[in-house]
Coordinates of C-alpha atoms in Angstrom, one line a residue:
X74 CA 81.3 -23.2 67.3
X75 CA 78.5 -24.1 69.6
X76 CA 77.5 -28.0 69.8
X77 CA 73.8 -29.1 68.7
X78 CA 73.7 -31.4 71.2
X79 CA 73.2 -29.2 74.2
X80 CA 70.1 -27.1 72.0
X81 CA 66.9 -27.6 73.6
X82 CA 64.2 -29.3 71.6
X83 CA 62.1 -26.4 71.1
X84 CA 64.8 -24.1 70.0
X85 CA 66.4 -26.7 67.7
X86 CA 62.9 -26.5 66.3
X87 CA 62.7 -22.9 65.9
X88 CA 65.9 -23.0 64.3
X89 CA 65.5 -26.1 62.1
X90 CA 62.1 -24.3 60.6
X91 CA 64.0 -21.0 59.8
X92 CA 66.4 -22.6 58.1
X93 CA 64.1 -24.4 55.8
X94 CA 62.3 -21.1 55.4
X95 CA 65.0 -19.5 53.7
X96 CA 65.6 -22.5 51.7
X97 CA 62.4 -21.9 50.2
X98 CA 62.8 -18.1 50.3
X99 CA 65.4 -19.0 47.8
X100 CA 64.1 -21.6 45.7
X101 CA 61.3 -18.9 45.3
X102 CA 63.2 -15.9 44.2
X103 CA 65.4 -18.1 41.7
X104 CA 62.4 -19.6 40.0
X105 CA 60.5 -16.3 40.1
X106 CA 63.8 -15.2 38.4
X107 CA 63.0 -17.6 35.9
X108 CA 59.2 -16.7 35.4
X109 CA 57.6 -20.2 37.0
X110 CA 57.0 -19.0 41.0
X111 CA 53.8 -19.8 41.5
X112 CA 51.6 -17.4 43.5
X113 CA 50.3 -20.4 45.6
X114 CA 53.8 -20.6 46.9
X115 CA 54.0 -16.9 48.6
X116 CA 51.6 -18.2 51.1
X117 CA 53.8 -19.4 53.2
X118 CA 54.6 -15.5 54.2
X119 CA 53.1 -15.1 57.5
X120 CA 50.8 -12.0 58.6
X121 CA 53.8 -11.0 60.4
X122 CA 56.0 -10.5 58.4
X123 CA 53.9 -8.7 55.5
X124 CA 53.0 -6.6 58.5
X125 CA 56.4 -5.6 59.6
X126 CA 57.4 -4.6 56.1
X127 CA 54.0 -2.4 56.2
X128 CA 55.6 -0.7 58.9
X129 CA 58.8 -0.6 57.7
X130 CA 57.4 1.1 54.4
X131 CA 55.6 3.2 56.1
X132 CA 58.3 4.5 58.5
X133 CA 60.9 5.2 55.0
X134 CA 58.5 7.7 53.6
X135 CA 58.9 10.9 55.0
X136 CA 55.7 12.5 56.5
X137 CA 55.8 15.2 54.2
X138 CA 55.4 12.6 51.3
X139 CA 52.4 11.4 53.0
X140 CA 51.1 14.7 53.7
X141 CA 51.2 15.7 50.1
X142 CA 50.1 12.2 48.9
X143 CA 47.1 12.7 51.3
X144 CA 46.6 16.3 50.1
X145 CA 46.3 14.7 46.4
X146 CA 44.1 12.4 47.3
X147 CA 41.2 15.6 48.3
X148 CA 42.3 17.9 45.6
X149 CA 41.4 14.8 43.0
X150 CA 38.2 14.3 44.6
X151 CA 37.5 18.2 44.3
X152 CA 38.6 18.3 41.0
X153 CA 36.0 15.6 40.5
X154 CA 33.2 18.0 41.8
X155 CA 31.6 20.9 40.1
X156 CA 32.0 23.5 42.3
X157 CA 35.8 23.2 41.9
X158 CA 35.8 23.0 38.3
X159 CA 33.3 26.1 38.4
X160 CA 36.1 27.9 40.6
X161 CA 39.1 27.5 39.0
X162 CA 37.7 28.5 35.5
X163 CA 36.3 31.4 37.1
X164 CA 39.7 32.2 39.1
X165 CA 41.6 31.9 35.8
X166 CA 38.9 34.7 34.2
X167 CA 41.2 37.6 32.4
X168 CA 41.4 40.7 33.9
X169 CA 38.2 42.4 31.9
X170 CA 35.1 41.3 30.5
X171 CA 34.5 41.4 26.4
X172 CA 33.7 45.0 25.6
X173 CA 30.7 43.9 24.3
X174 CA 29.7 42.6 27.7
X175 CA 30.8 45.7 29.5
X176 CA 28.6 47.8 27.4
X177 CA 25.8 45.9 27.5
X178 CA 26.2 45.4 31.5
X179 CA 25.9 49.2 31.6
X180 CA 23.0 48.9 29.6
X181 CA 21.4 46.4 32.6
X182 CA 22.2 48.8 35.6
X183 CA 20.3 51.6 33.9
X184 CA 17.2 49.2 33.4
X185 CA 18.1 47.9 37.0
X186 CA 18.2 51.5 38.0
X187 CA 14.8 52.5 36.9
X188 CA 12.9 50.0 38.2
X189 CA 14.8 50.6 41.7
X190 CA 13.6 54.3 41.2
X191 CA 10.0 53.3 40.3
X192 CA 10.1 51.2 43.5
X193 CA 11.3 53.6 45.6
X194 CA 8.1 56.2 44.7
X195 CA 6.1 53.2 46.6
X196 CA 5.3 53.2 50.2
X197 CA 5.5 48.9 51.0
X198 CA 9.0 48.6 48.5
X199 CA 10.4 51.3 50.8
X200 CA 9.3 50.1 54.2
X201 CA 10.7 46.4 52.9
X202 CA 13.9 48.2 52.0
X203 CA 14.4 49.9 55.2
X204 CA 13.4 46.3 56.8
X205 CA 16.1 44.6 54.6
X206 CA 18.7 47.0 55.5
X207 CA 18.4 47.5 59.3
X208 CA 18.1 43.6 60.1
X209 CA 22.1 43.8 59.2
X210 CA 23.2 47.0 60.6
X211 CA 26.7 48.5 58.9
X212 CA 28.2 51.1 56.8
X213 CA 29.8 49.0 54.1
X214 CA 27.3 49.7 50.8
X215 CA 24.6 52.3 50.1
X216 CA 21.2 51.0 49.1
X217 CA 21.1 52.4 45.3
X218 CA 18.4 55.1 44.8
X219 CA 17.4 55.1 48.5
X220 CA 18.8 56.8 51.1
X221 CA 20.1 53.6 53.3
X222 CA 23.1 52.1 54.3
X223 CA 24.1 48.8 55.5
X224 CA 26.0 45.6 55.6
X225 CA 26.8 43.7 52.6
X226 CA 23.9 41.2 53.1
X227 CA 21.2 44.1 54.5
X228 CA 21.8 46.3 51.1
X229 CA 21.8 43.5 48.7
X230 CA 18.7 42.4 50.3
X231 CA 17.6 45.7 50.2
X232 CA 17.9 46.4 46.4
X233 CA 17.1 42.9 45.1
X234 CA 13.7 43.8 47.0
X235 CA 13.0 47.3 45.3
X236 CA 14.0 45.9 41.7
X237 CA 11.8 43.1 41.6
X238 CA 9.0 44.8 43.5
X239 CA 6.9 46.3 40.6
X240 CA 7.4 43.7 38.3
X241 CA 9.4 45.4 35.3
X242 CA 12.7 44.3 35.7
X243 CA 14.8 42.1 32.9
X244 CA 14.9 38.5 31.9
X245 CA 17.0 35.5 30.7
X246 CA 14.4 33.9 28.2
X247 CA 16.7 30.7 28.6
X248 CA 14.9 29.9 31.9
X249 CA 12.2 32.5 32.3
X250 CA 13.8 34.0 34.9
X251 CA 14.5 37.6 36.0
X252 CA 17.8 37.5 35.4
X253 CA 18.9 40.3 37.4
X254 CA 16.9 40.4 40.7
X255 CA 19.8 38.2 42.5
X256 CA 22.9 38.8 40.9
X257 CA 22.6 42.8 40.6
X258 CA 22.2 43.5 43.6
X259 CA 24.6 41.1 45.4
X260 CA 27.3 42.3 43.4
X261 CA 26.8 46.0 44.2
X262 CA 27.1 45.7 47.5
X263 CA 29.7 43.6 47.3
X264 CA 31.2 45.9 45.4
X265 CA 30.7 48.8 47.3
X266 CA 32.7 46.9 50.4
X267 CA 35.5 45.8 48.5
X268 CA 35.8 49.5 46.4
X269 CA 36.5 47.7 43.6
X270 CA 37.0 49.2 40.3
X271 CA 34.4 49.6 38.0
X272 CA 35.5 47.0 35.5
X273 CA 35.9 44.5 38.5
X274 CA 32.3 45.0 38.9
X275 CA 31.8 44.6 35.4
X276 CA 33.3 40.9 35.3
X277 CA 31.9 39.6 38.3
X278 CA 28.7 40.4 37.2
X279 CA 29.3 38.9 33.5
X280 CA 30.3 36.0 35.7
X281 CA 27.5 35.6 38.0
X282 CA 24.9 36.3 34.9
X283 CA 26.5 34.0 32.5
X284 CA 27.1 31.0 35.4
X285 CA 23.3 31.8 35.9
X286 CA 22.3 31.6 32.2
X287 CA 24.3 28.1 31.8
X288 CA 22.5 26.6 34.8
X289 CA 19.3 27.3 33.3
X290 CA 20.4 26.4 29.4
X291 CA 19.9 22.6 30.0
X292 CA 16.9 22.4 31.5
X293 CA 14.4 25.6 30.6
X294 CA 11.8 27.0 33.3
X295 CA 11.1 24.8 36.4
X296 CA 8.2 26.7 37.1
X297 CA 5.9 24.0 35.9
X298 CA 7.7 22.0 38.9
X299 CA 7.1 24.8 41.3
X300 CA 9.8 26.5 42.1
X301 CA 10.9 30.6 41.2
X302 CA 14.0 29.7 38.8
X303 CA 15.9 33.1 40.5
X304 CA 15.3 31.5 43.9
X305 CA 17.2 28.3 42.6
X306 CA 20.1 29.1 40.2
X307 CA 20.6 32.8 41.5
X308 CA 22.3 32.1 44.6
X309 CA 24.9 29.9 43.9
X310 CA 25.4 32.4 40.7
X311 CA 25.7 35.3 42.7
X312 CA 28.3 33.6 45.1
X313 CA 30.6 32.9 42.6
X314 CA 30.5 36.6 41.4
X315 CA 30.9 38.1 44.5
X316 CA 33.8 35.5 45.8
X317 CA 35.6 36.7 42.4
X318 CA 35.0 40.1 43.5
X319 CA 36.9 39.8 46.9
X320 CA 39.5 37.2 44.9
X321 CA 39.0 34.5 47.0
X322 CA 41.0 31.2 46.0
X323 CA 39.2 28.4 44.0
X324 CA 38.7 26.5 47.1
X325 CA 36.9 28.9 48.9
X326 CA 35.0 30.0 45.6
X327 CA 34.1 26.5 45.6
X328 CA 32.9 26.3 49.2
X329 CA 30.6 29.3 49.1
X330 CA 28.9 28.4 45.4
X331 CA 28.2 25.1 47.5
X332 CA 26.9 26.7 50.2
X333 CA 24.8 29.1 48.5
X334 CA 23.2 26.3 46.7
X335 CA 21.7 24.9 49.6
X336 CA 20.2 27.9 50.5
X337 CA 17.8 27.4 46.6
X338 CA 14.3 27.4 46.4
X339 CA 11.2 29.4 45.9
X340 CA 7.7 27.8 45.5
X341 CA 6.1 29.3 43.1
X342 CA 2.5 28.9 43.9
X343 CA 2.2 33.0 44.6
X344 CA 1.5 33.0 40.7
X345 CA -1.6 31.2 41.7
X346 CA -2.6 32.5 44.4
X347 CA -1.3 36.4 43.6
X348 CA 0.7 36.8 46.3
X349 CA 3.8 38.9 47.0
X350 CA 6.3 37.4 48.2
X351 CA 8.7 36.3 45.0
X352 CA 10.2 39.9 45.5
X353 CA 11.3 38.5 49.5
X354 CA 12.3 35.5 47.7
X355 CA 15.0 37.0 45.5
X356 CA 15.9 39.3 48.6
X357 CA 16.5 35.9 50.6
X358 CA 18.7 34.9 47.5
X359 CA 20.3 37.8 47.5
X360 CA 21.7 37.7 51.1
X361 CA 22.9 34.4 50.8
X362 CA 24.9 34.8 48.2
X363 CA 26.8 37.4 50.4
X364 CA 26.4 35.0 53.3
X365 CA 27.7 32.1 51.6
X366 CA 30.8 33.9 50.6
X367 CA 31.4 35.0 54.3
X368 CA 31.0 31.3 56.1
X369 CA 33.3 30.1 53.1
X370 CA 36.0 32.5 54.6
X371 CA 35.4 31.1 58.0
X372 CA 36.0 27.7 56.9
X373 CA 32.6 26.7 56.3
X374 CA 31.8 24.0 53.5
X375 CA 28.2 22.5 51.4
X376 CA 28.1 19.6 49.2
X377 CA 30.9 19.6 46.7
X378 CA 28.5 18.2 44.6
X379 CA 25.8 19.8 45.2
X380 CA 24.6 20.4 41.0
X381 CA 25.3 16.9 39.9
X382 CA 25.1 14.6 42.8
X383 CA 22.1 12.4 43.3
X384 CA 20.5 14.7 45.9
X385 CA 21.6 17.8 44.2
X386 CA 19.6 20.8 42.5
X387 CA 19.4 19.8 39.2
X388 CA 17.4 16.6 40.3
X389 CA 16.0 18.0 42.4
X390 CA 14.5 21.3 41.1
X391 CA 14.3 20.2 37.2
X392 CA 13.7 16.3 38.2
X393 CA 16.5 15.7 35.6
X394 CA 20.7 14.7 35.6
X395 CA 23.5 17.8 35.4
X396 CA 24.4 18.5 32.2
X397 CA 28.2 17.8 31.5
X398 CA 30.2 19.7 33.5
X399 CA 32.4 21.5 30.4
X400 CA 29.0 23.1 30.3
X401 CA 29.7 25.8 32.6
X402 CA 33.3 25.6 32.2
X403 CA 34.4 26.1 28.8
X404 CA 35.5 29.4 27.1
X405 CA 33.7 31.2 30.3
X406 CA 36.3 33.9 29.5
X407 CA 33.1 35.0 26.5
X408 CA 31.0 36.0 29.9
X409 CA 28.4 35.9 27.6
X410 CA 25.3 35.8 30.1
X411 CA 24.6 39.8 30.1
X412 CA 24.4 39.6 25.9
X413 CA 20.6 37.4 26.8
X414 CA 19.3 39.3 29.0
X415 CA 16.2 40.9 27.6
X416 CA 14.6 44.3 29.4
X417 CA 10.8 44.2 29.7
X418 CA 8.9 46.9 28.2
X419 CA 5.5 45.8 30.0
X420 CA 5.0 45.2 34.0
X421 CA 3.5 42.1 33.2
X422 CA 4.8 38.2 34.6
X423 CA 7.2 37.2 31.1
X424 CA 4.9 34.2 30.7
X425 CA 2.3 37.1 29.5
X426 CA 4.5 39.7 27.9
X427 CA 5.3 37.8 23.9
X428 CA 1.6 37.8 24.0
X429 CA 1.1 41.2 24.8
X430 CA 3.6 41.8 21.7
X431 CA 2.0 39.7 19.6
X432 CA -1.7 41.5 20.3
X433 CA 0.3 45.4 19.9
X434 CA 1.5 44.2 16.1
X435 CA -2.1 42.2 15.5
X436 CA -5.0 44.8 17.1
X437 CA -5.8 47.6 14.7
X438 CA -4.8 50.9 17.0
X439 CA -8.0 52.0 16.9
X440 CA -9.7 48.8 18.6
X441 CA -12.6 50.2 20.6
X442 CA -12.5 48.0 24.0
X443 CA -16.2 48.3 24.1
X444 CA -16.7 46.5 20.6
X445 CA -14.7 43.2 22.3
X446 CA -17.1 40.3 23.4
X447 CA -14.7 37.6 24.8
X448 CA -11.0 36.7 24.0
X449 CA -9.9 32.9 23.5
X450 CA -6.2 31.7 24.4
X451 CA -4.5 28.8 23.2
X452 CA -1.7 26.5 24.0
X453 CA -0.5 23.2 24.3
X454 CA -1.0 21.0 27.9
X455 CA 2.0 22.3 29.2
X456 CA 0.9 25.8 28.9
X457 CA -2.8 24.9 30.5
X458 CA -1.0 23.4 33.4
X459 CA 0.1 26.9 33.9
X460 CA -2.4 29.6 32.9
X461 CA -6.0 27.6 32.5
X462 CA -7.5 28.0 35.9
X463 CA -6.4 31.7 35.9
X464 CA -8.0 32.2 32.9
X465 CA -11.3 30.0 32.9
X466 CA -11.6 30.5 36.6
X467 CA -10.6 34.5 37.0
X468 CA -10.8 36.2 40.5
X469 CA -9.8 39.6 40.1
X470 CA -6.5 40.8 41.9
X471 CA -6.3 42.5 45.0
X472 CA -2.1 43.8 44.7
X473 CA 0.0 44.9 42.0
X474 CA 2.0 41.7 41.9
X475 CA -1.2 39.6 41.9
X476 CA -2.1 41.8 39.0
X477 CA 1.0 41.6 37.1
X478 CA 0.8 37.8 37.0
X479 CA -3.1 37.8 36.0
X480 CA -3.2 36.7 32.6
X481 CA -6.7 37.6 31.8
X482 CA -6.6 40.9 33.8
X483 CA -3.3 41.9 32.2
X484 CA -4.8 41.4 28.4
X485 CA -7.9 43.2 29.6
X486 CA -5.8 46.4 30.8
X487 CA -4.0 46.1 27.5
X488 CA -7.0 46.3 25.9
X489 CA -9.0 48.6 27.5
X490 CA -5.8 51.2 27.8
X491 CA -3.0 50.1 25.5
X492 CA -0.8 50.0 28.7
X493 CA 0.6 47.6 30.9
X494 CA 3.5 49.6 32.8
X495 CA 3.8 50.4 36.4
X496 CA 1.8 53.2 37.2
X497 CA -1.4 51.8 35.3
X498 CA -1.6 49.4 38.5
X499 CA -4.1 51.4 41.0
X500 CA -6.6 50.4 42.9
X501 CA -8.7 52.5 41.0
X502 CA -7.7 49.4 37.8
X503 CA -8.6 46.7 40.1
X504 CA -11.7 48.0 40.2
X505 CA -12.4 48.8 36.6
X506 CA -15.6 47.3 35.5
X507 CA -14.8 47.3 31.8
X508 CA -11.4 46.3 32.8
X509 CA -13.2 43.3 35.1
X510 CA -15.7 42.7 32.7
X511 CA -13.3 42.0 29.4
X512 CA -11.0 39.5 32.0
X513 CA -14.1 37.4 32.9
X514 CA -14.5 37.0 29.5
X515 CA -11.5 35.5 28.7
X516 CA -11.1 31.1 28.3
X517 CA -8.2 28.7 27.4
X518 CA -8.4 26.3 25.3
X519 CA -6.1 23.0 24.7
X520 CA -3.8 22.8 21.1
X521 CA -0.9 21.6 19.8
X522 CA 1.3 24.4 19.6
X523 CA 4.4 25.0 21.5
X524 CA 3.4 29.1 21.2
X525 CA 0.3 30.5 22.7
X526 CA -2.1 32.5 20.7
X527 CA -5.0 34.8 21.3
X528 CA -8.3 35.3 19.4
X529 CA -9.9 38.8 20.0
X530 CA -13.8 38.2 19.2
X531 CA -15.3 41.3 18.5
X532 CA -19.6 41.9 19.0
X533 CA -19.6 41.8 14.9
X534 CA -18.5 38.5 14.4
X535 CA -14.5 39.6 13.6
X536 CA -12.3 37.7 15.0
X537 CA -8.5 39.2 15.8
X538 CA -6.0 37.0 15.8
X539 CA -2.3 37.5 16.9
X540 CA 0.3 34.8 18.1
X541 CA 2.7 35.5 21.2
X542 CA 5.8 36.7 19.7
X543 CA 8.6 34.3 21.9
X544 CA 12.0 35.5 21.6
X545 CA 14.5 32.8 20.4
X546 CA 15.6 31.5 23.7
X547 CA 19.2 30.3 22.6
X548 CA 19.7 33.7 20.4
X549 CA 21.1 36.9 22.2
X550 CA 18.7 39.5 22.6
X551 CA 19.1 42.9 20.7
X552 CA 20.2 46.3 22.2
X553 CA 16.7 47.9 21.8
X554 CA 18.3 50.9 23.1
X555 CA 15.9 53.6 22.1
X556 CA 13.4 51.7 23.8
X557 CA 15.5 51.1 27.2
X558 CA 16.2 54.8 27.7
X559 CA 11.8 55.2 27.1
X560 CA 11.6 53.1 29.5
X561 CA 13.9 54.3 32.2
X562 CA 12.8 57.8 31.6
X563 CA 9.0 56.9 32.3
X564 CA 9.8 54.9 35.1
X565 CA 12.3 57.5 36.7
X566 CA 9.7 60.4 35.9
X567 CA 8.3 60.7 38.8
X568 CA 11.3 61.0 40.7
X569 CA 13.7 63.1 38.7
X570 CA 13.9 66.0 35.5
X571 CA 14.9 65.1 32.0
X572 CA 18.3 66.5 32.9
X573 CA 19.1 64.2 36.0
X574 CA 18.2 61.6 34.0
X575 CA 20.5 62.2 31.0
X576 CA 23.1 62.1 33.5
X577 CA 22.3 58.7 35.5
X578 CA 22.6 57.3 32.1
X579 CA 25.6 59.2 31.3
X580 CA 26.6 57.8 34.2
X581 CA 26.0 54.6 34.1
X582 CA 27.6 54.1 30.5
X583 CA 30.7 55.9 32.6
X584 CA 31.0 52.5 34.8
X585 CA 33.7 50.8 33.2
X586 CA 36.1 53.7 33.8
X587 CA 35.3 53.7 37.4
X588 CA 38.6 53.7 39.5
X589 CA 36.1 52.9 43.0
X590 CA 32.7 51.8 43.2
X591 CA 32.5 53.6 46.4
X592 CA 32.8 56.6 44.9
X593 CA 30.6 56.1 41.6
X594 CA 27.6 54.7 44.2
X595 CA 27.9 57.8 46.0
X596 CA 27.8 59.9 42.8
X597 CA 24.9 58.0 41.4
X598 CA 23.0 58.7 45.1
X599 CA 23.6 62.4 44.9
X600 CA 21.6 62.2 41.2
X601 CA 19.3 59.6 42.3
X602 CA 18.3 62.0 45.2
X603 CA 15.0 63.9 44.9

């Protein structure tokens, strides 16, 4: 045994503090043993030695432990988002939609399809179309009811463009929106490149209608606000259908919905000043929607939470908080969306159409427009913020959108012709002087009521009146079928016979059976042709 003596001081001091280290060391762990080590007492543990049992911690786990701990770490903070919880309710979809939803989807494209047909008979739709689809050359999806072809992104631009463009196509009353101006079209031609089946079309679009129709639920029409409500909850809609379409993984579904929700907007002053450009809005939408999906697949990400989060679009669009998030998750399986979509029998904006109804069920048939002196609507403030100065302060239109979204000039051609559809708007209308006359004499007036109303005042002293007949905006909307196929056939007249149009419809009802979308798209062409 080595001698003490011949220690030098410094070690012996070393040495003499280590031992009485682990003499408290072990007074510790036996009183801590017995419940009374005080936490004042672990100081004594240097910096040094907590760090070195760090390392050595750290060093025993196995990297793969730290990988997956790491990996857990960002799928919790996904899961926390939702765009994630969005995608992996939509990933875990079944296989079909509802019948019910199938059907009445078929019922959509054949609206869809007739206003597309209408638009194609007019010479600025087309030149927009042809635009739309050369500006992304390709082969991958047929522009339906023109004779184009193009990417993905140039053909759903191309036919979101030519079904919005003369103002008849359908609505969710839940936001006031046109319901399928963004997701329609995206999903065709994402369709189209995929050659899905037709019941895979079927469900991403009962998808991308029914994610569309929740968004909207919570918060009604942000138009008052300013913005085009298809502009802002269509894209990120659309994305998710067409990412289910190419079964991409939640991640990526997630990634793309987020993406495509930065590309929402749409100011809505063109229904003030008349001008045309909601239908490039919703052709905009429509292409990022396809875009989205793409950059997702090249590893591209937005804001996971870009519905909820502080900066996101629900305060900023509707100036309110996101609703829950089980909102737009549970029992999506129903796909539900499609079942509120309402078709519009009148090429009027849907701000003016349940008071069109409401004046067809009120006005005696035989209503001579010459024995009308003035008309009076009323509405509560929130609906004078919005149609007022169009009404008190008329300037007649100079385009058919500017005239579709003219209150006072709609009413008049109602009145003067007991149509509003899209052939009645000519320049040879704009011009009308009974027409004119009758609009000028139109004024709104402030009430109470949540509904508008309109007073016809007749040269006599009768007085009309008839109250706007607003759908139930939380109730699905009925079939009306004899009335859709009236409507497709008037606005496909010009472009096909009675027996063509038998079998687009035919057709279309066929969709669900479809075993390629590439080959029912070029089938509907060859009929479509002229």
């Amino acid at each position: 045994m080595c001698s003490t003596s011949n220690i030098s001081p410094s070690r012996r001091r070393r040495r003499n503090g280590s031992a009485r280290r682990e003499q408290r060391a072990s007074k510790c762990a036996t009183a801590f043993e017995q419940g009374a080590c005080s936490p004042l007492q672990r100081h004594n543990i240097t910096r040094r030695t907590l760090f070195g049992a760090a390392v050595a911690l750290a060093g025993a786990l196995p990297a793969r432990a730290l990988a997956e701990q790491t990996l857990a770490r960002k799928s919790k903070a996904l899961r926390d988002s939702y765009a994630i919880a969005i995608a992996e309710a939509a990933s875990a979809l079944p296989e079909r939609a509802p019948p019910q939803v199938e059907e009445r989807l078929a019922w959509t494209l054949i609206d869809n399809v007739g206003s597309m047909l209408y638009a194609g008979s007019l010479r600025r739709p087309v030149a927009a179309a042809r635009y739309f689809a050369a500006s992304a050359p390709g082969e991958e999806a047929d522009v339906l009811t023109a004779d184009l072809s193009s990417s993905q992104t140039g053909a759903a631009a191309a036919m979101a463009y030519l079904l919005h463009a003369a103002e008849i196509d359908d609505s969710d009353p839940r936001g006031e929106l046109r319901a399928s101006a963004v997701i329609m079209p995206a999903c065709l031609a994402a369709a189209q490149a995929a050659d899905t089946t037709g019941a895979a079309f079927l469900r991403a679009a009962g998808l991308g209608y029914t994610l569309q129709g929740r968004l909207v639920q919570s918060v009604g029409p942000i138009q008052g606000r300013g913005w085009m409500a298809s502009g802002v909850w269509g894209p990120p809609a659309a994305a998710a259908a067409v990412a289910l379409l190419r079964k991409r993984p939640p991640a990526e579904i997630a990634a793309a919905v987020s993406l495509a929700g930065s590309a929402a907007g749409g100011v809505f002053q063109y229904y003030f000043d008349q001008s045309d450009e909601k239908r490039i809005i919703v052709a905009r939408a429509a292409r990022a929607a396809i875009e989205s999906v793409d950059l997702a697949g090249l590893g591209e990400r937005g804001a996971e939470r870009f519905l909820e989060g502080r900066a996101g679009l629900y305060r900023l669009f509707a100036g309110t908080n996101a609703p829950a998030c089980e909102t737009f998750t549970d029992d999506l399986g129903r796909l539900e969306g499609p079942l509120y979509l309402r078709p519009k029998f009148f090429a009027a904006s849907h701000s003016i159409i349940p008071t069109l109804d409401g004046l067809q069920s009120a006005a005696p048939p035989d209503l001579d427009p010459a024995s009308v002196e003035s008309f009076i609507v009323r509405g509560n403030a929130a609906w004078s913020r919005i149609v007022a100065r169009k009404i008190n302060d008329f300037e007649p239109p100079s385009s058919r959108i500017g005239a579709a979204l003219n209150f006072s000039f709609v009413v008049a051609m109602w009145l003067a012709r007991r149509s509003v559809l899209p052939g009645d708007y000519t320049q040879e209308t704009f011009q009308d002087p009974e027409i004119i006359s009758l609009a000028r004499s139109g004024s709104f007036e402030v009430n109470d009521s949540d509904h508008l109303s309109i007073e016809i005042v007749l040269r006599n002293g009768e007085r009309i009146l008839a109250v706007a007949q607003d759908p139930d905006r939380q109730a699905p909307a009925p079939l009306n079928a004899e009335q859709r196929v009236n409507k497709f056939n008037a606005l496909a007249g010009s472009r096909l016979n009675e027996r063509r149009k038998a079998d687009l419809r035919a057709h279309c009802m066929s969709l669900k059976n479809a075993r390629s979308m590439q080959d029912w798209v070029r089938h509907a062409q060859k009929l479509c042709s002229d």
